[in-house]
């Protein structure tokens, strides 16, 4: 049971990090494209 909980925590940490990286990429992309709009 505890092993499964640790695995779940790792997965959620990875998902949170991945979505944060995506948000940073999207914001950088938008900042680059604002002048061309």
mmCIF file of C-alpha atoms in Angstrom, residues 15-33:
data_model
loop_
_atom_site.group_PDB
_atom_site.id
_atom_site.type_symbol
_atom_site.label_atom_id
_atom_site.label_comp_id
_atom_site.label_asym_id
_atom_site.label_seq_id
_atom_site.Cartn_x
_atom_site.Cartn_y
_atom_site.Cartn_z
ATOM 1 C CA UNK A 15 2.621 15.584 -14.154
ATOM 2 C CA UNK A 16 2.836 18.865 -12.246
ATOM 3 C CA UNK A 17 6.380 19.499 -13.490
ATOM 4 C CA UNK A 18 5.380 18.648 -17.070
ATOM 5 C CA UNK A 19 2.391 21.009 -17.060
ATOM 6 C CA UNK A 20 4.541 23.767 -15.525
ATOM 7 C CA UNK A 21 7.118 23.349 -18.303
ATOM 8 C CA UNK A 22 4.337 23.479 -20.897
ATOM 9 C CA UNK A 23 2.926 26.684 -19.402
ATOM 10 C CA UNK A 24 6.388 28.278 -19.445
ATOM 11 C CA UNK A 25 6.894 27.240 -23.083
ATOM 12 C CA UNK A 26 3.479 28.600 -24.051
ATOM 13 C CA UNK A 27 4.087 31.930 -22.299
ATOM 14 C CA UNK A 28 7.522 32.285 -23.944
ATOM 15 C CA UNK A 29 5.960 31.454 -27.323
ATOM 16 C CA UNK A 30 3.230 34.052 -26.786
ATOM 17 C CA UNK A 31 5.761 36.700 -25.740
ATOM 18 C CA UNK A 32 7.784 36.055 -28.891
ATOM 19 C CA UNK A 33 4.693 36.283 -31.100
#
